[in-house]
CSV table of C-alpha atoms in Angstrom, one decimal:
chain,number,residue,atom,x,y,z
A,1279,MET,CA,16.3,57.1,-50.7
A,1280,THR,CA,16.4,56.4,-53.7
A,1281,ASN,CA,16.3,52.4,-55.6
A,1282,PHE,CA,19.6,52.6,-56.6
A,1283,ALA,CA,21.0,53.5,-52.8
A,1284,LEU,CA,18.3,50.5,-51.7
A,1285,THR,CA,19.7,48.4,-53.8
A,1286,ILE,CA,23.7,49.6,-52.7
A,1287,GLN,CA,22.2,49.3,-49.1
A,1288,THR,CA,20.5,45.9,-49.4
A,1289,ARG,CA,23.6,44.2,-51.0
A,1290,THR,CA,25.7,45.7,-48.7
A,1291,ASN,CA,24.0,44.8,-45.6
A,1292,MET,CA,23.9,41.2,-47.0
A,1293,GLU,CA,27.3,40.8,-46.7
A,1294,GLU,CA,28.1,42.4,-43.5
A,1295,ASN,CA,25.3,40.7,-42.0
A,1296,LYS,CA,26.7,37.1,-43.3
A,1297,THR,CA,29.6,37.9,-41.5
A,1298,LYS,CA,28.4,39.4,-38.6
A,1299,GLY,CA,26.3,36.2,-38.3
A,1300,THR,CA,28.9,34.0,-37.9
A,1301,LEU,CA,31.5,36.5,-36.3
A,1302,ALA,CA,33.6,35.6,-39.0
A,1303,LYS,CA,36.8,38.0,-39.3
A,1304,ARG,CA,37.7,39.2,-43.0
A,1305,ILE,CA,41.1,39.2,-45.0
A,1306,ILE,CA,40.9,42.3,-47.1
A,1307,PRO,CA,43.6,43.0,-49.7
A,1308,CYS,CA,44.2,46.5,-50.5
A,1309,LEU,CA,44.7,47.8,-54.1
A,1310,ASP,CA,47.3,50.8,-53.8
A,1311,VAL,CA,46.5,52.5,-57.3
A,1312,LYS,CA,48.7,55.4,-58.9
A,1313,ASP,CA,48.8,55.8,-62.9
A,1314,GLY,CA,46.9,52.5,-63.7
A,1315,GLU,CA,48.7,50.4,-62.0
A,1316,THR,CA,49.2,48.4,-58.7
A,1317,VAL,CA,51.6,49.7,-56.3
A,1318,LYS,CA,53.5,49.2,-53.1
A,1319,GLY,CA,56.0,50.7,-50.3
A,1320,VAL,CA,57.3,51.4,-47.1
A,1321,ASN,CA,56.0,53.8,-44.9
A,1322,PHE,CA,54.2,55.3,-47.7
A,1323,VAL,CA,57.3,56.3,-50.2
A,1324,SER,CA,59.3,54.2,-52.3
A,1325,LEU,CA,56.6,52.9,-54.4
A,1326,ARG,CA,56.8,49.5,-56.5
A,1327,SER,CA,54.9,48.1,-59.6
A,1328,ALA,CA,52.8,45.1,-58.1
A,1329,GLY,CA,51.0,44.8,-61.2
A,1330,ASP,CA,47.2,45.5,-63.1
A,1331,PRO,CA,44.9,46.2,-60.2
A,1332,VAL,CA,41.5,44.5,-62.6
A,1333,GLU,CA,43.6,41.1,-63.1
A,1334,LEU,CA,44.7,41.4,-59.2
A,1335,GLY,CA,41.3,42.4,-58.0
A,1336,LYS,CA,40.0,38.7,-60.3
A,1337,ALA,CA,42.7,36.9,-58.6
A,1338,TYR,CA,41.6,37.9,-54.8
A,1339,SER,CA,38.3,37.3,-55.5
A,1340,LEU,CA,39.0,33.6,-57.0
A,1341,GLN,CA,40.7,33.0,-54.3
A,1342,GLY,CA,38.2,33.7,-51.8
A,1343,ALA,CA,38.8,37.4,-50.5
A,1344,ASP,CA,36.3,38.9,-48.3
A,1345,GLU,CA,36.7,42.1,-49.4
A,1346,LEU,CA,38.6,44.5,-52.2
A,1347,VAL,CA,39.5,47.3,-51.1
A,1348,PHE,CA,41.2,49.9,-54.6
A,1349,LEU,CA,42.6,53.0,-53.1
A,1350,ASP,CA,43.6,55.7,-56.0
A,1351,ILE,CA,46.7,56.7,-53.5
A,1352,THR,CA,47.4,60.0,-55.2
A,1353,ALA,CA,43.7,61.4,-56.0
A,1354,SER,CA,43.7,63.8,-53.1
A,1355,PHE,CA,47.3,65.1,-53.0
A,1356,GLU,CA,47.1,66.0,-57.2
A,1357,GLY,CA,43.3,66.6,-56.3
A,1358,ARG,CA,42.2,64.3,-59.2
A,1359,LYS,CA,39.0,62.0,-59.0
A,1360,THR,CA,39.0,58.3,-58.9
A,1361,PHE,CA,39.4,56.6,-62.1
A,1362,THR,CA,36.1,55.5,-62.6
A,1363,ASP,CA,36.8,53.4,-65.2
A,1364,MET,CA,39.5,51.4,-64.1
A,1365,VAL,CA,36.7,50.8,-61.0
A,1366,THR,CA,33.4,49.9,-63.3
A,1367,ARG,CA,37.0,47.5,-65.1
A,1368,VAL,CA,37.8,45.8,-61.2
A,1369,ALA,CA,34.3,45.6,-60.0
A,1370,ALA,CA,32.6,43.4,-63.0
A,1371,GLU,CA,35.5,41.0,-62.3
A,1372,ILE,CA,34.8,40.3,-59.1
A,1373,ASN,CA,31.6,38.8,-56.4
A,1374,ILE,CA,32.9,40.6,-53.1
A,1375,PRO,CA,32.3,43.4,-51.9
A,1376,PHE,CA,34.6,46.3,-53.5
A,1377,THR,CA,35.4,50.0,-51.1
A,1378,VAL,CA,36.6,52.6,-53.1
A,1379,GLY,CA,38.9,55.2,-51.8
A,1380,GLY,CA,41.0,58.3,-53.1
A,1381,GLY,CA,40.0,61.9,-54.0
A,1382,ILE,CA,35.9,61.7,-52.4
A,1383,ASN,CA,35.4,65.1,-51.6
A,1384,GLU,CA,31.6,65.0,-52.0
A,1385,LEU,CA,28.5,63.5,-52.7
A,1386,ALA,CA,28.7,63.2,-56.7
A,1387,ASP,CA,31.6,61.3,-56.0
A,1388,VAL,CA,30.3,58.9,-54.0
A,1389,GLU,CA,27.5,58.6,-56.2
A,1390,ARG,CA,29.5,57.9,-58.9
A,1391,MET,CA,31.9,55.3,-57.4
A,1392,LEU,CA,28.7,53.3,-55.9
A,1393,TYR,CA,27.3,53.6,-59.8
A,1394,ALA,CA,30.6,52.6,-61.5
A,1395,GLY,CA,29.9,49.1,-59.1
A,1396,ALA,CA,31.7,50.1,-55.6
A,1397,ASP,CA,30.1,48.8,-52.5
A,1398,LYS,CA,31.8,51.0,-50.0
A,1399,VAL,CA,33.9,54.3,-50.2
A,1400,SER,CA,36.7,55.4,-47.8
A,1401,ILE,CA,37.3,58.5,-47.3
A,1402,ASN,CA,40.2,60.2,-45.5
A,1403,SER,CA,41.5,64.0,-46.0
A,1404,ALA,CA,37.9,64.8,-47.0
A,1405,ALA,CA,36.8,63.6,-43.9
A,1406,ILE,CA,39.3,65.9,-41.9
A,1407,HIS,CA,38.4,69.3,-43.5
A,1408,HIS,CA,34.8,68.2,-43.8
A,1409,PRO,CA,34.0,66.7,-40.8
A,1410,GLU,CA,30.4,66.5,-41.8
A,1411,LEU,CA,30.9,64.9,-45.4
A,1412,ILE,CA,30.1,61.9,-43.2
A,1413,GLU,CA,27.0,62.7,-42.1
A,1414,GLU,CA,25.7,63.4,-45.8
A,1415,VAL,CA,27.2,60.7,-47.4
A,1416,ALA,CA,25.7,58.4,-43.7
A,1417,ARG,CA,22.2,60.1,-44.7
A,1418,ARG,CA,22.1,59.5,-48.5
A,1419,PHE,CA,23.5,56.2,-48.2
A,1420,GLY,CA,23.7,54.5,-45.7
A,1421,SER,CA,26.7,54.2,-42.7
A,1422,GLN,CA,27.3,50.4,-44.5
A,1423,VAL,CA,28.6,52.9,-47.4
A,1424,CYS,CA,31.0,54.7,-45.3
A,1425,VAL,CA,34.5,53.8,-44.3
A,1426,VAL,CA,36.3,56.6,-42.7
A,1427,ALA,CA,40.0,55.8,-43.6
A,1428,ILE,CA,42.5,57.6,-40.9
A,1429,ASP,CA,46.4,57.1,-41.8
A,1430,ALA,CA,47.9,57.8,-38.4
A,1431,ARG,CA,51.8,57.9,-37.1
A,1432,LEU,CA,53.4,57.1,-33.8
A,1433,ASP,CA,54.8,60.4,-33.4
A,1434,GLU,CA,56.9,62.7,-31.0
A,1435,GLU,CA,55.6,65.8,-29.4
A,1436,ILE,CA,57.8,68.1,-27.1
A,1437,ALA,CA,55.0,68.5,-23.9
A,1438,ASP,CA,56.4,71.6,-23.0
A,1439,ASP,CA,59.5,74.1,-23.8
A,1440,THR,CA,62.3,71.6,-22.2
A,1441,SER,CA,63.8,69.2,-25.0
A,1442,SER,CA,64.0,66.5,-22.4
A,1443,ASN,CA,60.3,66.2,-21.8
A,1444,HIS,CA,58.6,64.4,-24.4
A,1445,LYS,CA,55.7,62.2,-25.0
A,1446,SER,CA,54.1,60.3,-28.3
A,1447,ASP,CA,50.8,60.3,-29.4
A,1448,TRP,CA,49.1,59.0,-32.7
A,1449,PHE,CA,48.5,61.9,-35.3
A,1450,CYS,CA,46.4,61.7,-38.1
A,1451,TYR,CA,48.3,62.0,-41.6
A,1452,LEU,CA,46.2,63.6,-45.2
A,1453,LYS,CA,47.4,63.2,-48.2
A,1454,GLY,CA,48.8,59.5,-48.7
A,1455,GLY,CA,50.7,60.9,-45.4
A,1456,ARG,CA,52.4,64.1,-46.6
A,1457,GLU,CA,50.4,66.3,-44.6
A,1458,ARG,CA,50.4,65.9,-40.6
A,1459,THR,CA,47.7,67.1,-38.7
A,1460,GLU,CA,46.7,68.2,-35.3
A,1461,ARG,CA,44.2,65.7,-35.0
A,1462,ARG,CA,44.7,62.4,-32.7
A,1463,LEU,CA,43.8,59.1,-33.9
A,1464,PHE,CA,41.4,57.9,-31.3
A,1465,GLU,CA,39.2,61.0,-30.6
A,1466,TRP,CA,39.0,61.2,-34.3
A,1467,ALA,CA,37.9,57.5,-34.6
A,1468,HIS,CA,34.7,58.1,-31.7
A,1469,GLU,CA,33.8,61.5,-33.8
A,1470,ALA,CA,34.0,59.7,-37.2
A,1471,GLN,CA,31.6,56.9,-35.8
A,1472,GLU,CA,29.7,59.8,-33.8
A,1473,ARG,CA,28.8,61.1,-37.3
A,1474,GLY,CA,27.8,57.9,-39.1
A,1475,ALA,CA,30.8,56.6,-40.1
A,1476,GLY,CA,30.1,52.4,-40.5
A,1477,GLU,CA,33.9,50.9,-40.2
A,1478,ILE,CA,37.3,52.4,-39.4
A,1479,LEU,CA,40.5,51.9,-41.4
A,1480,PHE,CA,43.1,52.0,-39.3
A,1481,THR,CA,46.6,52.5,-41.4
A,1482,SER,CA,49.3,52.8,-39.4
A,1483,MET,CA,52.2,54.4,-41.1
A,1484,ASN,CA,55.0,53.0,-38.6
A,1485,HIS,CA,54.2,49.7,-39.3
A,1486,ASP,CA,53.2,50.0,-43.5
A,1487,GLY,CA,55.3,47.7,-45.2
A,1488,VAL,CA,57.7,47.2,-42.7
A,1489,LYS,CA,56.1,43.4,-42.4
A,1490,GLN,CA,56.9,43.4,-38.7
A,1491,GLY,CA,53.0,43.1,-37.3
A,1492,TYR,CA,49.8,45.7,-37.2
A,1493,ALA,CA,49.9,47.9,-34.5
A,1494,ASN,CA,47.9,45.6,-31.8
A,1495,GLU,CA,48.2,48.4,-28.9
A,1496,ALA,CA,46.3,50.8,-31.2
A,1497,LEU,CA,44.0,48.3,-32.7
A,1498,ALA,CA,42.8,46.6,-29.5
A,1499,ARG,CA,41.9,50.0,-27.8
A,1500,LEU,CA,40.5,51.2,-30.8
A,1501,ALA,CA,38.3,47.9,-30.7
A,1502,ALA,CA,37.6,48.8,-26.9
A,1503,ASP,CA,36.5,52.1,-27.7
A,1504,LEU,CA,34.3,51.6,-30.7
A,1505,SER,CA,30.9,49.8,-31.5
A,1506,ILE,CA,31.7,49.5,-35.1
A,1507,PRO,CA,34.3,47.7,-37.1
A,1508,VAL,CA,37.3,48.6,-37.1
A,1509,ILE,CA,40.1,47.1,-40.3
A,1510,ALA,CA,43.5,46.6,-39.3
A,1511,SER,CA,46.3,47.9,-42.0
A,1512,GLY,CA,50.0,48.5,-41.8
A,1513,GLY,CA,52.4,45.8,-41.2
A,1514,ALA,CA,51.6,42.0,-42.4
A,1515,GLY,CA,54.6,39.9,-42.9
A,1516,ALA,CA,54.0,36.5,-41.4
A,1517,LYS,CA,50.8,34.8,-41.0
A,1518,GLU,CA,51.3,35.0,-37.0
A,1519,HIS,CA,50.6,38.8,-37.9
A,1520,PHE,CA,46.7,38.6,-39.2
A,1521,ARG,CA,46.6,36.5,-36.0
A,1522,ASP,CA,47.3,38.7,-33.4
A,1523,ALA,CA,45.6,41.4,-35.6
A,1524,PHE,CA,42.4,40.0,-34.7
A,1525,THR,CA,43.4,37.9,-31.0
A,1526,LEU,CA,45.6,40.6,-29.8
A,1527,GLY,CA,44.4,43.7,-31.4
A,1528,HIS,CA,40.5,42.7,-31.9
A,1529,ALA,CA,40.3,44.2,-35.4
A,1530,ASP,CA,37.0,42.8,-37.6
A,1531,ALA,CA,39.1,42.7,-40.8
A,1532,ALA,CA,43.1,42.7,-42.1
A,1533,LEU,CA,44.0,44.3,-44.9
A,1534,ALA,CA,47.3,43.9,-46.3
A,1535,ALA,CA,48.5,44.7,-49.9
A,1536,SER,CA,52.3,43.5,-50.5
A,1537,VAL,CA,52.0,39.8,-48.9
A,1538,PHE,CA,49.2,39.1,-51.3
A,1539,HIS,CA,50.5,41.0,-54.3
A,1540,PHE,CA,54.1,39.3,-54.5
A,1541,GLY,CA,52.7,36.0,-53.8
A,1542,GLU,CA,54.2,35.6,-49.9
A,1543,ILE,CA,50.8,34.2,-48.4
A,1544,PRO,CA,48.2,32.9,-50.8
A,1545,ILE,CA,44.8,33.9,-49.1
A,1546,PRO,CA,43.3,29.9,-49.0
A,1547,GLU,CA,46.8,29.0,-47.1
A,1548,LEU,CA,46.3,32.0,-44.6
A,1549,LYS,CA,42.7,31.4,-44.0
A,1550,GLN,CA,42.8,27.8,-43.4
A,1551,TYR,CA,46.4,28.8,-40.7
A,1552,LEU,CA,43.4,31.0,-39.1
A,1553,ARG,CA,40.9,28.4,-38.8
A,1554,SER,CA,43.8,26.0,-37.5
A,1555,GLU,CA,44.5,28.8,-34.6
A,1556,GLY,CA,40.8,28.8,-33.5
A,1557,ILE,CA,39.9,31.8,-35.5
A,1558,ASN,CA,36.5,32.2,-37.3
A,1559,VAL,CA,37.0,32.8,-41.0
A,1560,ARG,CA,34.9,32.5,-44.3
A,1561,ILE,CA,36.7,29.5,-46.3
A,1562,THR,CA,35.0,28.9,-49.8
A,1563,ASP,CA,34.4,25.3,-51.5
């Protein structure tokens, strides 16, 4: 392993060990970026502007966020690479672990993001198309660098030729929710873990932007099936939803966007609430 990779691994492990040592739950703002600005939609569509990603990232770091996720949400769809210069600018303004995703298709992309200041990379479409990429990233940089993001939707499928016999399952989607695959959430998450993923970032497309709570039943099943951390994404609209993601969904971290971007739930206030509910979170002085 190169000195650079060792430095990345050491920095990330220090943060993870600190969290695991106190069994703290993590609060993670997510910056979905398109054309250089932060956006947020509902069910992956109807995007609206939410501000400058560099300024938002800096504010969240100062407010006590545990980590920051930056996703170039159209990079995979348009075949572009993640904006390296913006990653560098965000990384320079924060002092918390930083995960970057979007258009990461090979080890060279991972290395570029790590050199730009990311601590971890999030891979989604590329991991499903080429699952061996998970193994390559874990082998080269360490499992803690590899976050496998899964965008899934609970869809009906026809079980047989009769129109009255339907069943539902969680199907994985690619390219920012535009393309359905036949991969199923739970079996794909388990395979990703076996291939070396360090974390699973599960976004429920059904719940995304609706603000009615996370997909706690699916989260609880993932938490029971996996030995690696599970990050909940999609559905935060109230402080109670974060509580439920931890107590009902057994998530290790909860990610949200619009409730933070538009000032609906200040992070310090959220953490004080969670602590009052008996949930162990890191609160900075």
